[in-house]
């Protein structure tokens, strides 16, 4: 049929353009200068893809399709505009889960409708369906954990064995669907329910601190699921975009796990994020200091390095920190921000939070850039960070964080730590930095302490 | 699509994704994860096609759910990525803004 072929040609040509726009957009997103344009290019690609897909030959159910797009878009647009920057990781998890769910739905429709022909396509539909369903339910659990809706971790003896058992039964049903050549709706249904269950039981035992790595993993998995369902539908745009995200997401997951000094297997199967680790005893005493003294110290410094942690964002102190920075800059002090890869809740999250407060990205340095500079800095101001500046990671082999790359704050002439009280940090490990001779503790709520510093610097 | 061509596409796209990401500075990791999350929102076109070619009631229900979820992935991913990237500014871009306050 001529019109059908012509439509196909237009669609295929458009998909080529769409694939180009996606890859070009992602490329642009790899530099802070062009990043904003990158997402707009990719967005244009998505719009084109959506519009031309209405022209697919033999399509019907248009009102349903339009209604579905309308409902999904409105809810996501509304929630995406409202979410606070501190809650961004769980929002990404939620949207990612939706993508996984969509990929699983495509697999289900193709299998239950008997649309996928041949064992290769059936197998691809089944595999894409499994991955998509796991990503869907797993991402929802990750969202619930980071949002504070799920507080327990549900660990019990024999849990891994149970997971393996469910996995085996699910794969058996998957194999049955492929081998029998026609997906009986009941078999397909059981199969998808089991895949959803695995996503839940896999994610529940993982602690909150490890969740970013898991979200990144599910992001890569959704990409793969989309690529597999793209094979089933013969849709090049889905294959390319899904595969690009699958490989990029895998790399990103590895980078994150490495920054946390964990292997991916360790994150998925051990459950570190919750258990309080003991660690060695630290000798000496913490030495307190008053805000006025810190103000003088910083006002007459040549170089100050600020090390923010998630605690700063929780205290909503980032705007005050930027105000303090500007005051110091006006006095001719060189101020830099040092960001550990896992500051915030996922790599780069702290940069987003600082950017929101107005801190320009060119005074923010990452670990490799800044670590050589601590020795030549007069003050290192630690606010809301703990494990990422703990020198035992370099020295104490018995410590659970041994080997993790840290910021060398201890090498600065003076270290000032803003901290609520004397307790141990998030991971329960004592911080040797707090006991060093060149370290002073400024006790108090992050926002209040920085406000005091601001008035101290002003009155110098 | 020819099977082997699809496998070629798969392989080349996998390398492309790896290369594009490998030079990204850590400061952009969160927006980039969000950006790649948006890109797999392309699943929307698949969900549209699946729903557009199904006739059974069950197929329509699942297909409709798929389209809703996929549209949420695409639109939500775009909105949050754009919001994050919009905030990244250099010292030069900051200064005039500071004066106007």
Coordinates of C-alpha atoms in Angstrom, one line a residue:
Chain A
X1 CA 0.0 0.0 0.0
X2 CA 1.6 3.3 -1.1
X3 CA 0.4 5.5 1.6
X4 CA 1.6 3.0 4.2
X5 CA 5.0 2.9 2.7
X6 CA 5.3 6.6 2.4
X7 CA 4.3 7.0 6.0
X8 CA 6.9 4.4 7.0
X9 CA 9.6 6.4 5.0
X10 CA 8.7 9.6 6.8
X11 CA 8.7 7.9 10.2
X12 CA 12.1 6.2 9.6
X13 CA 13.7 9.4 8.3
X14 CA 12.3 11.3 11.4
X15 CA 13.6 8.6 13.7
X16 CA 17.1 9.0 12.2
X17 CA 16.9 12.8 13.1
X18 CA 15.6 11.9 16.5
X19 CA 18.5 9.6 17.2
X20 CA 20.9 12.3 16.2
X21 CA 19.2 14.9 18.4
X22 CA 19.3 12.6 21.4
X23 CA 23.0 11.8 21.1
X24 CA 23.9 15.4 20.2
X25 CA 21.8 16.6 23.2
X26 CA 23.6 14.2 25.6
X27 CA 26.9 15.3 24.2
X28 CA 26.0 18.9 24.9
X29 CA 25.0 18.0 28.4
X30 CA 28.5 16.9 29.1
X31 CA 29.7 20.5 29.6
X32 CA 28.1 23.0 32.0
X33 CA 28.4 25.7 29.3
X34 CA 26.2 23.9 26.8
X35 CA 24.2 21.6 29.1
X36 CA 21.0 23.7 29.0
X37 CA 20.9 23.7 25.2
X38 CA 21.5 19.9 25.3
X39 CA 18.3 19.1 27.0
X40 CA 16.4 21.4 24.7
X41 CA 17.8 19.6 21.6
X42 CA 16.9 16.2 23.1
X43 CA 13.4 17.6 24.0
X44 CA 12.9 18.7 20.4
X45 CA 13.8 15.1 19.3
X46 CA 11.2 13.7 21.7
X47 CA 8.5 16.0 20.3
X48 CA 9.3 15.0 16.7
X49 CA 9.3 11.3 17.6
X50 CA 5.9 11.6 19.3
X51 CA 4.2 13.6 16.6
X52 CA 5.4 11.4 13.6
X53 CA 4.4 8.2 15.5
X54 CA 0.8 9.1 15.1
X55 CA 1.3 8.4 11.4
X56 CA 2.2 4.7 11.9
X57 CA 0.3 2.6 9.4
X58 CA -2.7 0.7 10.7
X59 CA -3.0 2.6 14.0
X60 CA -6.3 3.0 15.8
X61 CA -7.4 3.8 19.4
X62 CA -6.3 7.4 18.8
X63 CA -8.6 8.9 21.6
X64 CA -7.1 6.4 24.1
X65 CA -3.5 7.3 23.0
X66 CA -4.2 11.1 23.3
X67 CA -5.9 10.6 26.7
X68 CA -2.9 8.6 27.9
X69 CA -0.4 11.1 26.8
X70 CA -2.5 13.9 28.3
X71 CA -2.9 12.3 31.7
X72 CA 0.8 11.2 32.0
X73 CA 2.2 14.5 30.8
X74 CA 0.0 16.6 33.1
X75 CA 0.8 14.7 36.2
X76 CA 4.5 14.5 35.5
X77 CA 4.7 18.2 34.5
X78 CA 2.9 19.3 37.6
X79 CA 5.1 17.1 40.0
X80 CA 8.3 17.9 38.1
X81 CA 7.8 21.7 38.5
X82 CA 7.0 21.4 42.2
X83 CA 9.7 19.0 43.5
X84 CA 12.4 20.6 45.7
X85 CA 16.0 20.3 44.6
X86 CA 16.9 18.2 47.7
X87 CA 14.2 15.6 46.6
X88 CA 15.5 15.3 43.1
X89 CA 17.1 11.8 43.4
X90 CA 13.8 10.2 44.3
X91 CA 11.9 12.1 41.6
X92 CA 14.4 10.8 39.0
X93 CA 13.8 7.3 40.4
X94 CA 10.0 7.7 40.0
X95 CA 10.1 8.9 36.4
X96 CA 12.6 6.2 35.6
X97 CA 10.3 3.6 37.1
X98 CA 7.5 4.9 34.9
X99 CA 9.7 4.3 31.8
X100 CA 10.4 0.7 33.0
X101 CA 6.7 0.1 33.5
X102 CA 6.0 1.4 30.0
X103 CA 8.5 -1.0 28.5
X104 CA 7.0 -3.9 30.5
X105 CA 3.5 -2.9 29.3
X106 CA 4.7 -3.0 25.7
X107 CA 6.1 -6.4 26.3
X108 CA 2.8 -7.5 27.9
X109 CA 0.7 -6.2 25.0
X110 CA 2.9 -7.8 22.4
X111 CA 3.0 -11.2 24.3
X112 CA -0.6 -11.4 25.3
X113 CA -1.8 -10.3 21.9
X114 CA 0.4 -12.9 20.2
X115 CA 2.0 -10.1 18.1
X116 CA 5.6 -11.1 18.6
X117 CA 6.4 -13.9 16.1
X118 CA 9.4 -16.2 16.1
X119 CA 11.3 -17.3 19.2
X120 CA 13.9 -14.5 18.9
X121 CA 11.3 -11.7 19.1
X122 CA 9.4 -13.6 21.8
X123 CA 12.6 -14.0 23.8
X124 CA 13.4 -10.3 23.4
X125 CA 9.9 -9.3 24.4
X126 CA 10.1 -11.5 27.5
X127 CA 13.6 -10.2 28.5
X128 CA 12.6 -6.6 27.9
X129 CA 9.5 -7.2 30.0
X130 CA 11.4 -8.7 32.9
X131 CA 13.9 -5.9 33.0
X132 CA 11.3 -3.2 32.6
X133 CA 9.1 -4.7 35.4
X134 CA 12.0 -5.1 37.8
X135 CA 13.0 -1.5 37.1
X136 CA 9.4 -0.3 37.6
X137 CA 8.8 -1.9 41.0
X138 CA 12.4 -1.5 42.2
X139 CA 12.4 2.3 41.3
X140 CA 9.1 2.7 43.2
X141 CA 10.7 1.1 46.3
X142 CA 13.7 3.4 45.9
X143 CA 11.4 6.4 45.7
X144 CA 9.6 5.2 48.8
X145 CA 12.8 4.8 50.7
X146 CA 14.3 8.2 49.8
X147 CA 11.0 9.9 50.4
X148 CA 10.9 8.4 53.8
X149 CA 7.7 6.4 53.1
X150 CA 9.5 3.1 53.7
X151 CA 11.6 3.1 56.8
X152 CA 12.2 -0.6 57.5
X153 CA 14.7 -2.6 55.5
X154 CA 13.0 -6.1 55.7
X155 CA 16.0 -8.3 56.0
X156 CA 15.7 -11.9 57.1
X157 CA 17.6 -15.2 57.0
X158 CA 17.4 -17.0 53.7
X159 CA 16.3 -13.8 51.9
X160 CA 18.8 -14.3 49.0
X161 CA 17.6 -17.9 48.6
X162 CA 14.0 -16.8 48.4
X163 CA 14.9 -14.2 45.8
X164 CA 16.8 -16.8 43.7
X165 CA 13.8 -19.1 44.0
X166 CA 11.4 -16.5 42.7
X167 CA 13.8 -15.7 40.0
X168 CA 14.0 -19.3 38.9
X169 CA 10.2 -19.7 38.8
X170 CA 9.9 -16.4 36.8
X171 CA 12.5 -17.5 34.3
X172 CA 10.7 -20.8 33.9
X173 CA 7.4 -19.0 33.1
X174 CA 9.3 -16.8 30.7
X175 CA 10.8 -19.8 29.0
X176 CA 7.4 -21.4 28.8
X177 CA 6.0 -18.3 27.1
X178 CA 8.8 -18.3 24.5
X179 CA 8.8 -22.0 23.8
X180 CA 5.1 -22.5 23.6
X181 CA 5.1 -19.7 21.0
X182 CA 1.9 -18.2 22.0
X183 CA 1.7 -16.2 25.2
X184 CA -1.4 -17.5 27.0
X185 CA -2.6 -14.4 29.0
X186 CA -2.5 -16.3 32.3
X187 CA 1.2 -17.4 31.9
X188 CA 2.1 -13.9 30.8
X189 CA 0.3 -12.4 33.8
X190 CA 2.0 -14.8 36.3
X191 CA 5.3 -14.0 34.7
X192 CA 4.9 -10.3 35.0
X193 CA 3.7 -10.4 38.6
X194 CA 6.8 -12.4 39.6
X195 CA 9.1 -9.9 37.8
X196 CA 7.4 -7.1 39.8
X197 CA 7.9 -9.1 43.0
X198 CA 11.6 -9.5 42.4
X199 CA 12.1 -5.8 41.9
X200 CA 10.5 -5.2 45.3
X201 CA 12.4 -8.0 47.2
X202 CA 15.7 -7.0 45.6
X203 CA 15.4 -3.3 46.5
X204 CA 13.9 -3.5 50.0
X205 CA 17.0 -4.7 51.9
X206 CA 19.2 -2.0 50.4
X207 CA 20.0 0.9 52.7
X208 CA 19.1 4.5 51.9
X209 CA 22.8 5.6 51.6
X210 CA 23.3 3.1 48.7
X211 CA 20.0 4.1 46.9
X212 CA 21.6 6.5 44.3
X213 CA 23.7 3.6 42.9
X214 CA 20.6 1.5 42.7
X215 CA 18.6 4.3 41.0
X216 CA 21.4 4.7 38.5
X217 CA 21.4 0.9 37.9
X218 CA 17.6 0.9 37.3
X219 CA 18.0 3.9 34.9
X220 CA 20.5 1.8 32.8
X221 CA 18.1 -1.2 33.0
X222 CA 15.1 0.8 31.8
X223 CA 17.3 1.9 28.8
X224 CA 18.0 -1.8 28.0
X225 CA 14.4 -2.8 28.4
X226 CA 13.4 0.0 26.0
X227 CA 16.0 -1.2 23.5
X228 CA 14.8 -4.8 23.7
X229 CA 11.1 -3.8 23.2
X230 CA 12.4 -1.6 20.3
X231 CA 13.8 -4.8 18.7
X232 CA 10.4 -6.4 19.1
X233 CA 8.6 -3.4 17.4
X234 CA 11.3 -2.9 14.8
X235 CA 11.7 0.7 16.1
X236 CA 15.2 2.1 15.4
X237 CA 14.7 5.2 17.6
X238 CA 13.9 3.0 20.6
X239 CA 16.8 0.7 20.0
X240 CA 19.3 3.5 19.6
X241 CA 18.1 5.7 22.5
X242 CA 17.6 2.7 24.8
X243 CA 21.0 1.3 24.1
X244 CA 22.7 4.6 24.5
X245 CA 21.1 5.1 27.9
X246 CA 21.8 1.4 28.8
X247 CA 25.5 1.8 28.3
X248 CA 25.8 5.3 29.6
X249 CA 23.9 4.4 32.7
X250 CA 26.0 1.4 33.3
X251 CA 29.1 3.5 33.2
X252 CA 27.5 6.1 35.5
X253 CA 26.6 3.4 37.9
X254 CA 30.2 2.1 38.0
X255 CA 31.5 5.6 38.6
X256 CA 29.2 6.1 41.5
X257 CA 29.9 2.8 43.1
X258 CA 33.7 3.5 42.7
X259 CA 33.3 6.9 44.3
X260 CA 31.7 5.2 47.3
X261 CA 34.4 2.6 47.5
X262 CA 31.9 -0.2 46.9
X263 CA 31.4 -2.8 44.2
X264 CA 28.0 -3.0 42.6
X265 CA 27.6 -6.6 43.9
X266 CA 28.4 -5.3 47.4
X267 CA 25.7 -2.6 47.1
X268 CA 23.1 -5.0 45.9
X269 CA 23.8 -7.9 48.2
X270 CA 25.3 -6.8 51.5
X271 CA 23.2 -4.0 53.0
X272 CA 26.0 -1.7 54.4
X273 CA 23.9 1.4 54.3
X274 CA 22.0 0.6 57.5
X275 CA 24.3 -1.4 59.8
X276 CA 26.2 0.8 62.2
X277 CA 29.9 0.0 61.7
X278 CA 32.1 0.0 64.8
X279 CA 35.5 1.4 63.6
X280 CA 38.5 2.2 65.8
X281 CA 38.6 4.4 68.9
X282 CA 40.0 7.9 68.4
X283 CA 42.2 9.5 71.1
X284 CA 42.1 13.1 72.1
X285 CA 39.4 15.7 72.5
X286 CA 37.3 17.9 70.2
X287 CA 38.2 21.6 70.7
X288 CA 35.3 24.0 70.4
X289 CA 35.6 27.5 68.9
X290 CA 33.4 30.6 68.8
X291 CA 31.9 32.0 65.6
X292 CA 33.6 35.4 66.2
X293 CA 37.0 33.8 66.2
X294 CA 36.3 31.8 63.0
X295 CA 35.1 35.1 61.4
X296 CA 38.4 36.8 62.0
X297 CA 40.3 33.7 60.9
X298 CA 38.5 33.6 57.6
X299 CA 38.4 37.4 57.0
X300 CA 42.2 37.5 57.1
X301 CA 42.8 34.3 55.2
X302 CA 44.2 34.2 51.7
X303 CA 42.4 31.0 50.7
X304 CA 39.4 29.3 52.2
X305 CA 38.0 26.0 51.0
X306 CA 34.4 25.1 51.9
X307 CA 33.4 21.5 52.1
X308 CA 29.7 21.1 52.0
X309 CA 27.8 17.9 52.8
X310 CA 24.2 16.8 52.7
X311 CA 23.8 18.1 56.2
X312 CA 24.2 21.7 54.8
X313 CA 21.3 21.1 52.4
X314 CA 19.1 19.6 55.1
X315 CA 19.7 22.7 57.2
X316 CA 18.9 24.8 54.1
X317 CA 22.2 26.7 54.8
X318 CA 23.4 26.9 51.2
X319 CA 22.1 30.4 50.6
X320 CA 23.8 31.7 53.7
X321 CA 27.0 29.9 52.7
X322 CA 26.9 31.7 49.4
X323 CA 26.3 35.0 51.2
X324 CA 29.4 34.3 53.4
X325 CA 31.4 33.5 50.3
X326 CA 30.5 36.8 48.6
X327 CA 31.5 38.7 51.8
X328 CA 34.9 36.9 51.8
X329 CA 35.4 37.5 48.1
X330 CA 34.8 41.2 48.5
X331 CA 37.6 41.2 51.1
X332 CA 39.9 39.6 48.5
X333 CA 39.8 36.1 50.0
X334 CA 40.0 33.3 47.4
X335 CA 37.1 30.9 48.2
X336 CA 36.6 27.5 46.6
X337 CA 34.1 24.8 47.2
X338 CA 35.3 21.2 47.4
X339 CA 32.8 18.5 46.4
X340 CA 33.2 14.9 47.2
X341 CA 31.7 12.6 44.5
X342 CA 29.1 11.3 47.0
X343 CA 28.3 14.7 48.7
X344 CA 24.6 15.0 48.6
X345 CA 22.6 12.0 47.7
X346 CA 24.1 11.1 44.4
X347 CA 27.2 12.3 42.5
X348 CA 26.6 15.9 41.3
X349 CA 23.6 16.4 43.6
X350 CA 25.5 18.9 45.8
X351 CA 26.4 20.9 42.7
X352 CA 22.8 21.2 41.8
X353 CA 22.0 22.4 45.4
X354 CA 24.8 25.0 45.3
X355 CA 23.8 26.1 41.8
X356 CA 20.3 26.7 43.2
X357 CA 21.7 28.9 45.9
X358 CA 23.5 30.9 43.2
X359 CA 27.1 29.6 43.5
X360 CA 28.8 29.8 40.1
X361 CA 30.1 26.4 38.9
X362 CA 33.6 27.7 38.2
X363 CA 34.5 28.1 41.9
X364 CA 33.3 24.5 42.6
X365 CA 36.0 21.9 42.3
X366 CA 35.8 18.1 42.5
X367 CA 38.1 15.8 44.5
X368 CA 40.9 15.4 42.0
X369 CA 41.1 19.1 41.2
X370 CA 41.2 20.4 44.8
X371 CA 43.0 17.8 46.9
X372 CA 46.4 19.2 46.1
X373 CA 45.2 22.7 47.2
X374 CA 44.4 22.0 50.9
X375 CA 48.0 22.2 51.9
X376 CA 48.2 25.8 50.7
X377 CA 44.8 26.9 52.1
X378 CA 44.4 28.8 55.4
X379 CA 41.0 27.5 56.4
X380 CA 39.0 24.5 55.4
X381 CA 35.4 25.0 56.5
X382 CA 33.5 21.7 56.8
X383 CA 29.7 22.1 56.9
X384 CA 27.5 19.1 57.1
X385 CA 30.1 16.7 55.7
X386 CA 31.6 13.8 57.8
X387 CA 32.9 10.6 56.3
X388 CA 34.2 12.2 53.2
X389 CA 36.8 14.1 55.2
X390 CA 37.7 11.3 57.6
X391 CA 41.5 10.7 57.4
X392 CA 41.1 7.1 58.7
X393 CA 40.0 6.2 55.2
X394 CA 43.7 6.7 54.3
X395 CA 45.3 5.1 57.4
X396 CA 43.1 2.6 59.3
X397 CA 42.8 -0.7 57.5
X398 CA 40.2 -1.9 60.0
X399 CA 37.8 0.9 59.1
X400 CA 34.8 0.1 56.8
X401 CA 35.6 3.3 54.8
X402 CA 39.3 2.4 54.4
X403 CA 40.4 3.0 50.8
X404 CA 37.5 5.4 50.0
X405 CA 38.9 8.5 48.3
X406 CA 38.5 11.5 50.7
X407 CA 39.0 15.3 50.6
X408 CA 42.3 16.0 52.4
X409 CA 40.8 18.7 54.7
X410 CA 43.2 17.7 57.4
X411 CA 46.1 19.2 55.4
X412 CA 44.7 22.8 55.7
X413 CA 46.4 25.1 58.2
X414 CA 43.1 25.4 60.1
X415 CA 40.1 23.2 59.9
X416 CA 36.7 24.4 61.2
X417 CA 33.9 21.9 61.4
X418 CA 30.3 23.1 61.8
X419 CA 28.4 20.3 63.5
X420 CA 25.2 20.0 65.6
X421 CA 26.7 17.9 68.4
X422 CA 29.4 15.5 69.3
X423 CA 27.9 12.3 68.0
X424 CA 29.3 10.1 65.2
X425 CA 28.2 10.6 61.6
X426 CA 25.7 9.0 59.2
X427 CA 27.7 5.7 59.0
X428 CA 28.4 5.6 62.8
X429 CA 32.2 5.9 62.2
X430 CA 34.2 8.2 64.5
X431 CA 35.9 11.0 62.6
X432 CA 39.6 11.4 63.4
X433 CA 39.6 14.8 61.7
X434 CA 37.6 16.3 64.6
X435 CA 40.3 15.4 67.1
X436 CA 43.3 16.8 65.2
X437 CA 45.4 19.7 66.7
X438 CA 44.5 22.1 63.8
X439 CA 40.8 21.3 64.0
X440 CA 38.2 23.4 65.8
X441 CA 34.5 22.6 66.3
X442 CA 31.8 25.2 65.8
X443 CA 28.8 23.6 67.4
X444 CA 25.3 24.6 66.2
X445 CA 22.6 24.3 63.5
X446 CA 24.2 24.8 60.1
X447 CA 22.1 27.8 59.1
X448 CA 22.4 29.5 62.4
X449 CA 26.2 28.9 62.6
X450 CA 26.8 30.3 59.1
X451 CA 24.6 33.4 60.0
X452 CA 26.8 34.0 63.0
X453 CA 29.9 33.7 60.7
X454 CA 28.4 36.3 58.4
X455 CA 27.9 38.8 61.1
X456 CA 31.4 38.0 62.5
X457 CA 33.0 38.7 59.2
X458 CA 31.0 41.9 58.7
X459 CA 32.1 43.2 62.1
X460 CA 35.8 42.6 61.4
Chain B
X1 CA 14.2 -4.7 10.4
X2 CA 17.0 -7.2 9.3
X3 CA 18.2 -9.1 12.5
X4 CA 21.9 -8.6 11.9
X5 CA 21.5 -4.8 11.1
X6 CA 19.6 -4.4 14.4
X7 CA 22.6 -6.1 16.2
X8 CA 25.0 -3.7 14.5
X9 CA 22.9 -0.7 15.6
X10 CA 22.9 -2.1 19.1
X11 CA 26.6 -2.4 19.3
X12 CA 27.4 1.0 17.8
X13 CA 24.8 2.7 20.1
X14 CA 26.4 1.0 23.1
X15 CA 29.8 2.4 22.3
X16 CA 28.3 5.8 21.6
X17 CA 26.6 5.9 25.0
X18 CA 29.8 4.9 26.7
X19 CA 31.9 7.5 24.9
X20 CA 29.4 10.4 25.3
X21 CA 29.3 9.9 29.1
X22 CA 33.0 9.1 29.8
X23 CA 34.1 12.7 29.5
X24 CA 31.4 14.2 31.7
X25 CA 32.6 16.1 34.9
X26 CA 31.2 14.8 38.2
X27 CA 29.4 18.1 38.7
X28 CA 27.0 17.1 35.9
X29 CA 26.4 13.5 37.0
X30 CA 23.0 14.1 38.5
X31 CA 21.6 16.3 35.7
X32 CA 23.0 13.8 33.2
X33 CA 21.4 10.8 34.9
X34 CA 18.2 12.8 34.8
X35 CA 18.9 13.6 31.1
X36 CA 19.5 10.0 30.1
X37 CA 16.4 9.1 32.1
X38 CA 14.5 11.6 29.9
X39 CA 16.0 10.0 26.7
X40 CA 14.6 6.6 27.5
X41 CA 11.2 8.3 27.6
X42 CA 11.3 7.4 23.9
X43 CA 9.5 4.3 25.1
X44 CA 6.5 6.6 24.6
X45 CA 6.5 5.9 20.8
X46 CA 6.6 2.2 21.5
X47 CA 3.7 2.4 23.9
X48 CA 1.7 4.4 21.4
X49 CA 2.3 1.9 18.6
X50 CA 1.5 -1.0 21.0
X51 CA -1.8 0.6 22.1
X52 CA -2.5 1.7 18.5
X53 CA -2.4 -1.9 17.2
X54 CA -4.3 -3.8 19.9
X55 CA -7.9 -4.8 19.9
X56 CA -8.6 -6.8 23.0
X57 CA -9.9 -5.0 26.2
X58 CA -6.9 -6.3 28.2
X59 CA -4.5 -5.1 25.6
X60 CA -6.2 -1.6 25.6
X61 CA -6.0 -1.4 29.4
X62 CA -2.3 -2.4 29.6
X63 CA -1.5 -0.3 26.5
X64 CA -3.2 2.7 28.0
X65 CA -1.2 2.3 31.3
X66 CA 1.9 2.0 29.2
X67 CA 1.2 5.3 27.4
X68 CA 0.5 7.1 30.7
X69 CA 3.7 5.8 32.3
X70 CA 5.8 6.6 29.2
X71 CA 4.4 10.1 28.9
X72 CA 5.2 10.6 32.5
X73 CA 8.8 9.4 32.0
X74 CA 9.3 11.7 29.0
X75 CA 7.7 14.9 30.4
X76 CA 8.8 14.5 34.0
X77 CA 12.4 13.7 32.9
X78 CA 12.5 16.8 30.7
X79 CA 11.0 19.1 33.3
X80 CA 13.4 18.2 36.2
X81 CA 16.5 18.0 33.9
X82 CA 15.8 21.4 32.5
X83 CA 15.2 22.9 35.9
X84 CA 18.5 21.6 37.2
X85 CA 20.5 22.7 34.2
X86 CA 19.0 26.1 34.1
X87 CA 20.7 26.9 37.4
X88 CA 24.2 26.2 36.3
X89 CA 25.9 29.5 35.7
X90 CA 29.5 30.7 35.7
X91 CA 30.8 33.7 37.6
X92 CA 30.6 35.9 34.4
X93 CA 26.9 35.0 34.0
X94 CA 26.2 35.7 37.7
X95 CA 27.7 39.2 38.0
X96 CA 25.1 41.2 36.0
X97 CA 22.4 39.4 37.9
X98 CA 24.0 40.4 41.2
X99 CA 24.0 44.1 40.2
X100 CA 20.3 44.1 39.2
X101 CA 19.2 43.1 42.7

